[in-house]
Every structure is written in C-alpha cells, then in structure tokens.
JSON list of C-alpha atoms and ligand atoms in Angstrom, two decimals:
[
{"chain": "A", "resi": 1427, "resn": "UNK", "atom": "CA", "xyz": [-97.89, -92.86, -80.61]},
{"chain": "A", "resi": 1428, "resn": "UNK", "atom": "CA", "xyz": [-95.25, -93.34, -77.90]},
{"chain": "A", "resi": 1429, "resn": "UNK", "atom": "CA", "xyz": [-97.94, -94.19, -75.34]},
{"chain": "A", "resi": 1430, "resn": "UNK", "atom": "CA", "xyz": [-99.93, -96.40, -77.75]},
{"chain": "A", "resi": 1431, "resn": "UNK", "atom": "CA", "xyz": [-96.90, -98.41, -78.78]},
{"chain": "A", "resi": 1432, "resn": "UNK", "atom": "CA", "xyz": [-95.51, -98.47, -75.19]},
{"chain": "A", "resi": 1433, "resn": "UNK", "atom": "CA", "xyz": [-92.13, -97.42, -76.59]},
{"chain": "A", "resi": 1434, "resn": "UNK", "atom": "CA", "xyz": [-91.40, -95.31, -73.50]},
{"chain": "A", "resi": 1435, "resn": "UNK", "atom": "CA", "xyz": [-90.14, -91.73, -73.31]},
{"chain": "A", "resi": 1436, "resn": "UNK", "atom": "CA", "xyz": [-86.52, -91.72, -74.47]},
{"chain": "A", "resi": 1437, "resn": "UNK", "atom": "CA", "xyz": [-83.70, -89.21, -74.08]},
{"chain": "A", "resi": 1438, "resn": "UNK", "atom": "CA", "xyz": [-83.47, -88.75, -77.85]},
{"chain": "A", "resi": 1439, "resn": "UNK", "atom": "CA", "xyz": [-86.72, -87.54, -79.47]},
{"chain": "A", "resi": 1440, "resn": "UNK", "atom": "CA", "xyz": [-87.47, -86.34, -83.01]},
{"chain": "A", "resi": 1441, "resn": "UNK", "atom": "CA", "xyz": [-87.71, -82.57, -83.18]},
{"chain": "A", "resi": 1442, "resn": "UNK", "atom": "CA", "xyz": [-89.29, -81.83, -86.59]},
{"chain": "A", "resi": 1443, "resn": "UNK", "atom": "CA", "xyz": [-92.87, -82.68, -87.63]},
{"chain": "A", "resi": 1444, "resn": "UNK", "atom": "CA", "xyz": [-91.60, -85.04, -90.38]},
{"chain": "A", "resi": 1445, "resn": "UNK", "atom": "CA", "xyz": [-89.29, -86.75, -87.87]},
{"chain": "A", "resi": 1446, "resn": "UNK", "atom": "CA", "xyz": [-92.22, -87.35, -85.48]},
{"chain": "A", "resi": 1447, "resn": "UNK", "atom": "CA", "xyz": [-94.39, -88.76, -88.26]},
{"chain": "A", "resi": 1448, "resn": "UNK", "atom": "CA", "xyz": [-91.56, -91.08, -89.31]},
{"chain": "A", "resi": 1449, "resn": "UNK", "atom": "CA", "xyz": [-90.95, -92.19, -85.68]},
{"chain": "A", "resi": 1450, "resn": "UNK", "atom": "CA", "xyz": [-94.71, -92.83, -85.28]},
{"chain": "A", "resi": 1451, "resn": "UNK", "atom": "CA", "xyz": [-94.72, -94.97, -88.44]},
{"chain": "A", "resi": 1452, "resn": "UNK", "atom": "CA", "xyz": [-91.71, -96.96, -87.24]},
{"chain": "A", "resi": 1453, "resn": "UNK", "atom": "CA", "xyz": [-93.45, -97.62, -83.88]},
{"chain": "A", "resi": 1454, "resn": "UNK", "atom": "CA", "xyz": [-96.66, -98.80, -85.56]},
{"chain": "A", "resi": 1455, "resn": "UNK", "atom": "CA", "xyz": [-94.69, -101.00, -87.97]},
{"chain": "A", "resi": 1456, "resn": "UNK", "atom": "CA", "xyz": [-92.97, -102.51, -84.93]},
{"chain": "A", "resi": 1457, "resn": "UNK", "atom": "CA", "xyz": [-96.33, -103.48, -83.44]},
{"chain": "A", "resi": 1458, "resn": "UNK", "atom": "CA", "xyz": [-97.52, -104.77, -86.84]},
{"chain": "A", "resi": 1459, "resn": "UNK", "atom": "CA", "xyz": [-94.48, -106.96, -87.34]},
{"chain": "A", "resi": 1460, "resn": "UNK", "atom": "CA", "xyz": [-94.71, -108.35, -83.78]},
{"chain": "A", "resi": 1461, "resn": "UNK", "atom": "CA", "xyz": [-98.46, -109.07, -84.15]},
{"chain": "A", "resi": 1462, "resn": "UNK", "atom": "CA", "xyz": [-97.87, -110.72, -87.52]},
{"chain": "A", "resi": 1463, "resn": "UNK", "atom": "CA", "xyz": [-95.32, -113.17, -86.09]},
{"chain": "A", "resi": 1464, "resn": "UNK", "atom": "CA", "xyz": [-97.40, -113.80, -82.97]},
{"chain": "A", "resi": 1465, "resn": "UNK", "atom": "CA", "xyz": [-100.38, -114.57, -85.24]},
{"chain": "A", "resi": 1466, "resn": "UNK", "atom": "CA", "xyz": [-98.36, -116.90, -87.47]},
{"chain": "A", "resi": 1467, "resn": "UNK", "atom": "CA", "xyz": [-96.96, -118.74, -84.42]},
{"chain": "A", "resi": 1468, "resn": "UNK", "atom": "CA", "xyz": [-100.38, -119.07, -82.74]},
{"chain": "A", "resi": 1469, "resn": "UNK", "atom": "CA", "xyz": [-101.96, -120.39, -85.98]},
{"chain": "A", "resi": 1470, "resn": "UNK", "atom": "CA", "xyz": [-99.08, -122.87, -86.36]},
{"chain": "A", "resi": 1471, "resn": "UNK", "atom": "CA", "xyz": [-99.53, -124.18, -82.80]},
{"chain": "A", "resi": 1472, "resn": "UNK", "atom": "CA", "xyz": [-103.31, -124.43, -83.23]},
{"chain": "A", "resi": 1473, "resn": "UNK", "atom": "CA", "xyz": [-102.97, -126.36, -86.51]},
{"chain": "A", "resi": 1474, "resn": "UNK", "atom": "CA", "xyz": [-100.42, -128.74, -84.95]},
{"chain": "A", "resi": 1475, "resn": "UNK", "atom": "CA", "xyz": [-102.68, -129.44, -81.93]},
{"chain": "A", "resi": 1476, "resn": "UNK", "atom": "CA", "xyz": [-105.63, -130.06, -84.28]},
{"chain": "A", "resi": 1477, "resn": "UNK", "atom": "CA", "xyz": [-103.53, -132.39, -86.44]},
{"chain": "A", "resi": 1478, "resn": "UNK", "atom": "CA", "xyz": [-102.38, -134.38, -83.39]},
{"chain": "A", "resi": 1479, "resn": "UNK", "atom": "CA", "xyz": [-105.98, -134.63, -82.10]},
{"chain": "A", "resi": 1480, "resn": "UNK", "atom": "CA", "xyz": [-107.11, -135.83, -85.53]},
{"chain": "A", "resi": 1481, "resn": "UNK", "atom": "CA", "xyz": [-104.39, -138.53, -85.69]},
{"chain": "A", "resi": 1482, "resn": "UNK", "atom": "CA", "xyz": [-105.17, -139.66, -82.10]},
{"chain": "A", "resi": 1483, "resn": "UNK", "atom": "CA", "xyz": [-108.91, -139.91, -82.81]},
{"chain": "A", "resi": 1484, "resn": "UNK", "atom": "CA", "xyz": [-108.18, -141.69, -86.12]},
{"chain": "A", "resi": 1485, "resn": "UNK", "atom": "CA", "xyz": [-106.23, -144.38, -84.22]},
{"chain": "A", "resi": 1486, "resn": "UNK", "atom": "CA", "xyz": [-109.13, -144.80, -81.77]},
{"chain": "A", "resi": 1487, "resn": "UNK", "atom": "CA", "xyz": [-111.70, -145.01, -84.58]},
{"chain": "A", "resi": 1488, "resn": "UNK", "atom": "CA", "xyz": [-109.63, -147.77, -86.21]},
{"chain": "A", "resi": 1489, "resn": "UNK", "atom": "CA", "xyz": [-110.19, -149.86, -83.03]},
{"chain": "A", "resi": 1490, "resn": "UNK", "atom": "CA", "xyz": [-114.00, -149.88, -83.55]},
{"chain": "A", "resi": 1491, "resn": "UNK", "atom": "CA", "xyz": [-114.84, -152.60, -86.13]},
{"chain": "A", "resi": 1492, "resn": "UNK", "atom": "CA", "xyz": [-118.14, -150.91, -87.09]},
{"chain": "A", "resi": 1493, "resn": "UNK", "atom": "CA", "xyz": [-116.23, -148.01, -88.66]},
{"chain": "A", "resi": 1494, "resn": "UNK", "atom": "CA", "xyz": [-114.13, -150.31, -90.84]},
{"chain": "A", "resi": 1495, "resn": "UNK", "atom": "CA", "xyz": [-117.08, -150.34, -93.26]},
{"chain": "A", "resi": 1496, "resn": "UNK", "atom": "CA", "xyz": [-116.70, -146.60, -93.90]},
{"chain": "A", "resi": 1497, "resn": "UNK", "atom": "CA", "xyz": [-115.15, -145.23, -97.08]},
{"chain": "A", "resi": 1498, "resn": "UNK", "atom": "CA", "xyz": [-112.26, -142.76, -96.72]},
{"chain": "A", "resi": 1499, "resn": "UNK", "atom": "CA", "xyz": [-114.46, -139.62, -97.13]},
{"chain": "A", "resi": 1500, "resn": "UNK", "atom": "CA", "xyz": [-116.99, -140.73, -94.50]},
{"chain": "A", "resi": 1501, "resn": "UNK", "atom": "CA", "xyz": [-114.15, -141.85, -92.22]},
{"chain": "A", "resi": 1502, "resn": "UNK", "atom": "CA", "xyz": [-112.60, -138.37, -92.23]},
{"chain": "A", "resi": 1503, "resn": "UNK", "atom": "CA", "xyz": [-116.03, -136.86, -91.41]},
{"chain": "A", "resi": 1504, "resn": "UNK", "atom": "CA", "xyz": [-116.62, -139.27, -88.52]},
{"chain": "A", "resi": 1505, "resn": "UNK", "atom": "CA", "xyz": [-113.09, -138.75, -87.11]},
{"chain": "A", "resi": 1506, "resn": "UNK", "atom": "CA", "xyz": [-113.79, -134.99, -87.03]},
{"chain": "A", "resi": 1507, "resn": "UNK", "atom": "CA", "xyz": [-117.15, -135.57, -85.32]},
{"chain": "A", "resi": 1508, "resn": "UNK", "atom": "CA", "xyz": [-116.15, -138.07, -82.61]},
{"chain": "A", "resi": 1509, "resn": "UNK", "atom": "CA", "xyz": [-114.94, -136.80, -79.21]},
{"chain": "A", "resi": 1510, "resn": "UNK", "atom": "CA", "xyz": [-112.53, -139.09, -77.31]},
{"chain": "A", "resi": 1511, "resn": "UNK", "atom": "CA", "xyz": [-112.83, -139.45, -73.50]},
{"chain": "A", "resi": 1512, "resn": "UNK", "atom": "CA", "xyz": [-111.29, -141.73, -70.90]},
{"chain": "A", "resi": 1513, "resn": "UNK", "atom": "CA", "xyz": [-113.35, -142.49, -67.77]},
{"chain": "A", "resi": 1514, "resn": "UNK", "atom": "CA", "xyz": [-112.08, -144.21, -64.62]},
{"chain": "A", "resi": 1515, "resn": "UNK", "atom": "CA", "xyz": [-113.78, -147.39, -63.35]},
{"chain": "A", "resi": 1516, "resn": "UNK", "atom": "CA", "xyz": [-117.00, -146.65, -61.45]},
{"chain": "A", "resi": 1517, "resn": "UNK", "atom": "CA", "xyz": [-117.88, -143.43, -63.34]},
{"chain": "A", "resi": 1518, "resn": "UNK", "atom": "CA", "xyz": [-121.58, -143.10, -64.21]},
{"chain": "A", "resi": 1519, "resn": "UNK", "atom": "CA", "xyz": [-121.58, -142.33, -67.94]},
{"chain": "A", "resi": 1520, "resn": "UNK", "atom": "CA", "xyz": [-125.32, -141.84, -68.34]},
{"chain": "A", "resi": 1521, "resn": "UNK", "atom": "CA", "xyz": [-128.26, -142.17, -65.96]},
{"chain": "A", "resi": 1522, "resn": "UNK", "atom": "CA", "xyz": [-131.66, -143.76, -66.53]},
{"chain": "A", "resi": 1523, "resn": "UNK", "atom": "CA", "xyz": [-134.29, -141.07, -67.19]},
{"chain": "A", "resi": 1524, "resn": "UNK", "atom": "CA", "xyz": [-131.89, -138.40, -68.44]},
{"chain": "A", "resi": 1525, "resn": "UNK", "atom": "CA", "xyz": [-132.27, -136.93, -71.92]},
{"chain": "A", "resi": 1526, "resn": "UNK", "atom": "CA", "xyz": [-129.64, -138.31, -74.28]},
{"chain": "A", "resi": 1527, "resn": "UNK", "atom": "CA", "xyz": [-128.04, -136.08, -76.90]},
{"chain": "A", "resi": 1528, "resn": "UNK", "atom": "CA", "xyz": [-125.13, -138.42, -77.71]},
{"chain": "A", "resi": 1529, "resn": "UNK", "atom": "CA", "xyz": [-124.13, -142.07, -78.06]},
{"chain": "A", "resi": 1530, "resn": "UNK", "atom": "CA", "xyz": [-120.84, -143.75, -77.19]},
{"chain": "A", "resi": 1531, "resn": "UNK", "atom": "CA", "xyz": [-118.50, -146.23, -78.89]},
{"chain": "A", "resi": 1532, "resn": "UNK", "atom": "CA", "xyz": [-116.21, -148.31, -76.64]},
{"chain": "A", "resi": 1533, "resn": "UNK", "atom": "CA", "xyz": [-112.58, -148.30, -77.81]},
{"chain": "A", "resi": 1534, "resn": "UNK", "atom": "CA", "xyz": [-111.15, -150.11, -74.79]},
{"chain": "A", "resi": 1535, "resn": "UNK", "atom": "CA", "xyz": [-112.49, -151.32, -71.45]},
{"chain": "A", "resi": 1536, "resn": "UNK", "atom": "CA", "xyz": [-115.98, -152.40, -70.36]},
{"chain": "A", "resi": 1537, "resn": "UNK", "atom": "CA", "xyz": [-119.18, -150.71, -69.25]},
{"chain": "A", "resi": 1538, "resn": "UNK", "atom": "CA", "xyz": [-122.00, -152.12, -67.18]},
{"chain": "A", "resi": 1539, "resn": "UNK", "atom": "CA", "xyz": [-125.62, -151.50, -68.22]},
{"chain": "A", "resi": 1540, "resn": "UNK", "atom": "CA", "xyz": [-127.97, -151.58, -65.20]},
{"chain": "A", "resi": 1541, "resn": "UNK", "atom": "CA", "xyz": [-130.91, -153.34, -66.88]},
{"chain": "A", "resi": 1542, "resn": "UNK", "atom": "CA", "xyz": [-133.01, -155.81, -64.78]},
{"chain": "A", "resi": 1543, "resn": "UNK", "atom": "CA", "xyz": [-130.52, -158.47, -65.96]},
{"chain": "A", "resi": 1544, "resn": "UNK", "atom": "CA", "xyz": [-127.32, -156.36, -65.97]},
{"chain": "A", "resi": 1545, "resn": "UNK", "atom": "CA", "xyz": [-125.29, -156.53, -69.19]},
{"chain": "A", "resi": 1546, "resn": "UNK", "atom": "CA", "xyz": [-121.59, -155.78, -69.77]},
{"chain": "A", "resi": 1547, "resn": "UNK", "atom": "CA", "xyz": [-120.44, -154.27, -73.07]},
{"chain": "A", "resi": 1548, "resn": "UNK", "atom": "CA", "xyz": [-116.79, -154.31, -74.21]},
{"chain": "A", "resi": 1549, "resn": "UNK", "atom": "CA", "xyz": [-114.46, -152.96, -76.90]},
{"chain": "A", "resi": 1550, "resn": "UNK", "atom": "CA", "xyz": [-116.12, -152.34, -80.26]},
{"chain": "A", "resi": 1551, "resn": "UNK", "atom": "CA", "xyz": [-119.65, -152.11, -78.78]},
{"chain": "A", "resi": 1552, "resn": "UNK", "atom": "CA", "xyz": [-121.73, -149.00, -78.50]},
{"chain": "A", "resi": 1553, "resn": "UNK", "atom": "CA", "xyz": [-124.43, -147.69, -76.15]},
{"chain": "A", "resi": 1554, "resn": "UNK", "atom": "CA", "xyz": [-126.62, -144.64, -75.64]},
{"chain": "A", "resi": 1555, "resn": "UNK", "atom": "CA", "xyz": [-128.10, -145.09, -79.13]},
{"chain": "A", "resi": 1556, "resn": "UNK", "atom": "CA", "xyz": [-131.67, -145.75, -77.90]},
{"chain": "A", "resi": 1557, "resn": "UNK", "atom": "CA", "xyz": [-132.33, -142.26, -76.46]},
{"chain": "A", "resi": 1558, "resn": "UNK", "atom": "CA", "xyz": [-130.48, -140.67, -79.38]},
{"chain": "A", "resi": 1559, "resn": "UNK", "atom": "CA", "xyz": [-132.69, -142.38, -81.97]},
{"chain": "A", "resi": 1560, "resn": "UNK", "atom": "CA", "xyz": [-136.06, -142.35, -80.19]},
{"chain": "A", "resi": 1561, "resn": "UNK", "atom": "CA", "xyz": [-135.72, -139.02, -78.35]},
{"chain": "A", "resi": 1562, "resn": "UNK", "atom": "CA", "xyz": [-136.96, -140.84, -75.22]},
{"chain": "A", "resi": 1563, "resn": "UNK", "atom": "CA", "xyz": [-135.13, -140.66, -71.86]},
{"chain": "A", "resi": 1564, "resn": "UNK", "atom": "CA", "xyz": [-132.18, -142.99, -71.22]},
{"chain": "A", "resi": 1565, "resn": "UNK", "atom": "CA", "xyz": [-133.49, -146.53, -70.67]},
{"chain": "A", "resi": 1566, "resn": "UNK", "atom": "CA", "xyz": [-130.79, -147.57, -68.17]},
{"chain": "A", "resi": 1567, "resn": "UNK", "atom": "CA", "xyz": [-127.87, -146.27, -66.15]},
{"chain": "A", "resi": 1568, "resn": "UNK", "atom": "CA", "xyz": [-124.51, -147.10, -67.73]},
{"chain": "A", "resi": 1569, "resn": "UNK", "atom": "CA", "xyz": [-121.30, -147.01, -65.68]},
{"chain": "A", "resi": 1570, "resn": "UNK", "atom": "CA", "xyz": [-117.64, -147.81, -66.36]},
{"chain": "A", "resi": 1571, "resn": "UNK", "atom": "CA", "xyz": [-116.89, -151.38, -65.16]},
{"chain": "A", "resi": 1572, "resn": "UNK", "atom": "CA", "xyz": [-113.17, -150.80, -65.84]},
{"chain": "A", "resi": 1573, "resn": "UNK", "atom": "CA", "xyz": [-111.28, -147.73, -67.00]},
{"chain": "A", "resi": 1574, "resn": "UNK", "atom": "CA", "xyz": [-112.90, -147.12, -70.34]},
{"chain": "A", "resi": 1575, "resn": "UNK", "atom": "CA", "xyz": [-111.86, -145.25, -73.47]},
{"chain": "A", "resi": 1576, "resn": "UNK", "atom": "CA", "xyz": [-114.88, -143.90, -75.35]},
{"chain": "A", "resi": 1577, "resn": "UNK", "atom": "CA", "xyz": [-115.73, -141.96, -78.48]},
{"chain": "A", "resi": 1578, "resn": "UNK", "atom": "CA", "xyz": [-118.91, -139.90, -78.23]},
{"chain": "A", "resi": 1579, "resn": "UNK", "atom": "CA", "xyz": [-121.09, -138.94, -81.17]},
{"chain": "A", "resi": 1580, "resn": "UNK", "atom": "CA", "xyz": [-123.66, -136.12, -80.87]},
{"chain": "A", "resi": 1581, "resn": "UNK", "atom": "CA", "xyz": [-127.08, -136.34, -82.41]},
{"chain": "A", "resi": 1582, "resn": "UNK", "atom": "CA", "xyz": [-126.37, -133.88, -85.30]},
{"chain": "A", "resi": 1583, "resn": "UNK", "atom": "CA", "xyz": [-123.31, -135.93, -86.21]},
{"chain": "A", "resi": 1584, "resn": "UNK", "atom": "CA", "xyz": [-125.39, -139.13, -86.07]},
{"chain": "A", "resi": 1585, "resn": "UNK", "atom": "CA", "xyz": [-127.63, -137.56, -88.76]},
{"chain": "A", "resi": 1586, "resn": "UNK", "atom": "CA", "xyz": [-124.48, -136.92, -90.81]},
{"chain": "A", "resi": 1587, "resn": "UNK", "atom": "CA", "xyz": [-123.37, -140.56, -90.29]},
{"chain": "A", "resi": 1588, "resn": "UNK", "atom": "CA", "xyz": [-126.85, -141.74, -91.38]},
{"chain": "A", "resi": 1589, "resn": "UNK", "atom": "CA", "xyz": [-126.47, -139.83, -94.65]},
{"chain": "A", "resi": 1590, "resn": "UNK", "atom": "CA", "xyz": [-122.85, -140.83, -95.38]},
{"chain": "A", "resi": 1591, "resn": "UNK", "atom": "CA", "xyz": [-123.21, -144.46, -94.22]},
{"chain": "A", "resi": 1592, "resn": "UNK", "atom": "CA", "xyz": [-126.84, -145.68, -94.08]},
{"chain": "A", "resi": 1593, "resn": "UNK", "atom": "CA", "xyz": [-125.50, -149.23, -93.54]},
{"chain": "A", "resi": 1594, "resn": "UNK", "atom": "CA", "xyz": [-123.89, -148.34, -90.17]},
{"chain": "A", "resi": 1595, "resn": "UNK", "atom": "CA", "xyz": [-126.89, -146.25, -89.11]},
{"chain": "A", "resi": 1596, "resn": "UNK", "atom": "CA", "xyz": [-129.10, -149.29, -89.89]},
{"chain": "A", "resi": 1597, "resn": "UNK", "atom": "CA", "xyz": [-126.97, -151.58, -87.69]},
{"chain": "A", "resi": 1598, "resn": "UNK", "atom": "CA", "xyz": [-127.23, -149.06, -84.84]},
{"chain": "A", "resi": 1599, "resn": "UNK", "atom": "CA", "xyz": [-131.03, -148.72, -85.30]},
{"chain": "A", "resi": 1600, "resn": "UNK", "atom": "CA", "xyz": [-131.49, -152.51, -85.43]},
{"chain": "A", "resi": 1601, "resn": "UNK", "atom": "CA", "xyz": [-129.40, -152.97, -82.27]},
{"chain": "A", "resi": 1602, "resn": "UNK", "atom": "CA", "xyz": [-131.51, -150.31, -80.52]},
{"chain": "A", "resi": 1603, "resn": "UNK", "atom": "CA", "xyz": [-134.70, -152.22, -81.47]},
{"chain": "A", "resi": 1604, "resn": "UNK", "atom": "CA", "xyz": [-133.26, -155.56, -80.28]},
{"chain": "A", "resi": 1605, "resn": "UNK", "atom": "CA", "xyz": [-132.19, -153.99, -76.97]},
{"chain": "A", "resi": 1606, "resn": "UNK", "atom": "CA", "xyz": [-135.61, -152.40, -76.51]},
{"chain": "A", "resi": 1607, "resn": "UNK", "atom": "CA", "xyz": [-137.13, -155.87, -77.00]},
{"chain": "A", "resi": 1608, "resn": "UNK", "atom": "CA", "xyz": [-134.71, -157.30, -74.42]},
{"chain": "A", "resi": 1609, "resn": "UNK", "atom": "CA", "xyz": [-135.59, -154.54, -71.95]},
{"chain": "A", "resi": 1610, "resn": "UNK", "atom": "CA", "xyz": [-139.40, -154.28, -72.20]},
{"chain": "A", "resi": 1611, "resn": "UNK", "atom": "CA", "xyz": [-139.82, -151.90, -69.24]},
{"chain": "A", "resi": 1612, "resn": "UNK", "atom": "CA", "xyz": [-137.23, -149.44, -70.71]},
{"chain": "B", "resi": 1719, "resn": "CMP", "atom": "P1", "xyz": [-130.01, -145.34, -73.92]},
{"chain": "B", "resi": 1719, "resn": "CMP", "atom": "O1", "xyz": [-131.41, -145.71, -73.56]},
{"chain": "B", "resi": 1719, "resn": "CMP", "atom": "O2", "xyz": [-129.78, -144.09, -74.66]},
{"chain": "B", "resi": 1719, "resn": "CMP", "atom": "O3", "xyz": [-129.14, -145.29, -72.57]},
{"chain": "B", "resi": 1719, "resn": "CMP", "atom": "C1", "xyz": [-128.88, -146.50, -71.88]},
{"chain": "B", "resi": 1719, "resn": "CMP", "atom": "C2", "xyz": [-128.26, -147.48, -72.84]},
{"chain": "B", "resi": 1719, "resn": "CMP", "atom": "O4", "xyz": [-128.05, -148.78, -72.34]},
{"chain": "B", "resi": 1719, "resn": "CMP", "atom": "C3", "xyz": [-129.20, -147.71, -74.02]},
{"chain": "B", "resi": 1719, "resn": "CMP", "atom": "O5", "xyz": [-129.36, -146.53, -74.73]},
{"chain": "B", "resi": 1719, "resn": "CMP", "atom": "C4", "xyz": [-128.53, -148.88, -74.68]},
{"chain": "B", "resi": 1719, "resn": "CMP", "atom": "O6", "xyz": [-127.45, -148.46, -75.45]},
{"chain": "B", "resi": 1719, "resn": "CMP", "atom": "C5", "xyz": [-128.04, -149.66, -73.46]},
{"chain": "B", "resi": 1719, "resn": "CMP", "atom": "N1", "xyz": [-128.96, -150.80, -73.22]},
{"chain": "B", "resi": 1719, "resn": "CMP", "atom": "C6", "xyz": [-130.23, -150.75, -72.77]},
{"chain": "B", "resi": 1719, "resn": "CMP", "atom": "N2", "xyz": [-130.75, -152.01, -72.69]},
{"chain": "B", "resi": 1719, "resn": "CMP", "atom": "C7", "xyz": [-129.76, -152.84, -73.09]},
{"chain": "B", "resi": 1719, "resn": "CMP", "atom": "C8", "xyz": [-129.67, -154.27, -73.25]},
{"chain": "B", "resi": 1719, "resn": "CMP", "atom": "N3", "xyz": [-130.69, -155.09, -72.96]},
{"chain": "B", "resi": 1719, "resn": "CMP", "atom": "N4", "xyz": [-128.49, -154.78, -73.73]},
{"chain": "B", "resi": 1719, "resn": "CMP", "atom": "C9", "xyz": [-127.44, -153.96, -74.02]},
{"chain": "B", "resi": 1719, "resn": "CMP", "atom": "N5", "xyz": [-127.49, -152.64, -73.87]},
{"chain": "B", "resi": 1719, "resn": "CMP", "atom": "C10", "xyz": [-128.61, -152.07, -73.44]}
]
C-alpha cells in the first residue's frame, strides 16, 4: 500500500494488523480524493475549451450569409460540424487532381481559383464543393490570395446538412453545376 500510494516509508508506522488495514484504507482514499478532483478539474477545463470553440465558430458561421437561412437546430449542428482555419496568403488550399473530402466556406479574405480564366472568390463564397458532390478529383488548384479565414465541412457533415437544410444543399449543388459549365475541361 505504501509503495502503491507513494506515501513513503515514515518513522511512525502502524503496528497492529487493524492499524495497517486502516492506514492502507486512508492511503487509497487519499488517491481517490485526489483523482476525483483532478478529474473534475480536467472535465471543467475541457468543457470550457469546447464552449469557447463553439462560440468562436458560431461567430464565424454568422459571417456566411448562406447559413442565415438555417433554423436554430440545424445551425447548432452545422456549428459543431464546421472546422475553422486561418491560412496565410499564398497557401495552396487544394490542388487540381487531388481527391476532395471537404468543402470550404470563406469567412474573411479572398482565394484564387486557377481555372483557365482565373477567378477570385471572397467572403461568404464557398469552394471545393464540386469534388465533394461528384466524387471526382479537384477541378482546379485553389490558393489563398490574401490571409483567409475558412470553415471546412467534411463530406459526412455535408450529408447531414443536405438532410437538415435541403435548400442550402440545393444552392451548393446548383453552384457546382454552373461552375462545371464555366470550366468545361474540369
Ligand atoms: P473542386 O473541384 O472540389 O476544387 C476546386 C474548386 O474550385 C471547385 O471545387 C470549385 O469550388 C472551384 N471552381 C472551379 N471552377 C470554378 C469557376 N469557374 N468559378 C468559381 N469557382 C470554381
């Protein structure tokens, strides 16, 4: 018990069997009480970090007009699903020919799409939806024209968005079709 609980070998030790059992119990209770508080503290910190992340993502989602059509239930789901990222100017966000498992919404900044006639997309726009919907490789390389704040949505979460808000999924699908038409060799 002394070794297990790392109490250390003291000068005063219990002599009787009952005394040793009692001392052992006290040592184990000590560990239990310490672990309990450590667990409560760790859970508290984790919950606080999650809450702050949720509030931060919520503020970013509010900056994308497309999501203003969502009801409160769907909004909570999408806030949980979206992953915020900030990329410095010049970063390649996705490359032509790669497989695409996610799409991106632009909160702030601009990206450049390297189509034959290059296109710039700004705040409120989205990209990366074509590969996500069709399952085909990325149709163009997209890079950050300025520092850009993005929210990424993975394919499973896009399915969830399609169920909770078919209207938004429709807009995204229609945009993908229009862009495919504008980029025939994609
Ligand atoms: P995806 O093919 O997944 O990856 C590259 C992205 O660039 C593509 O999805 C679209 O989101 C975007 N894109 C391709 N062609 C155009 C276009 N003509 N106009 C705007 N965006 C485009």
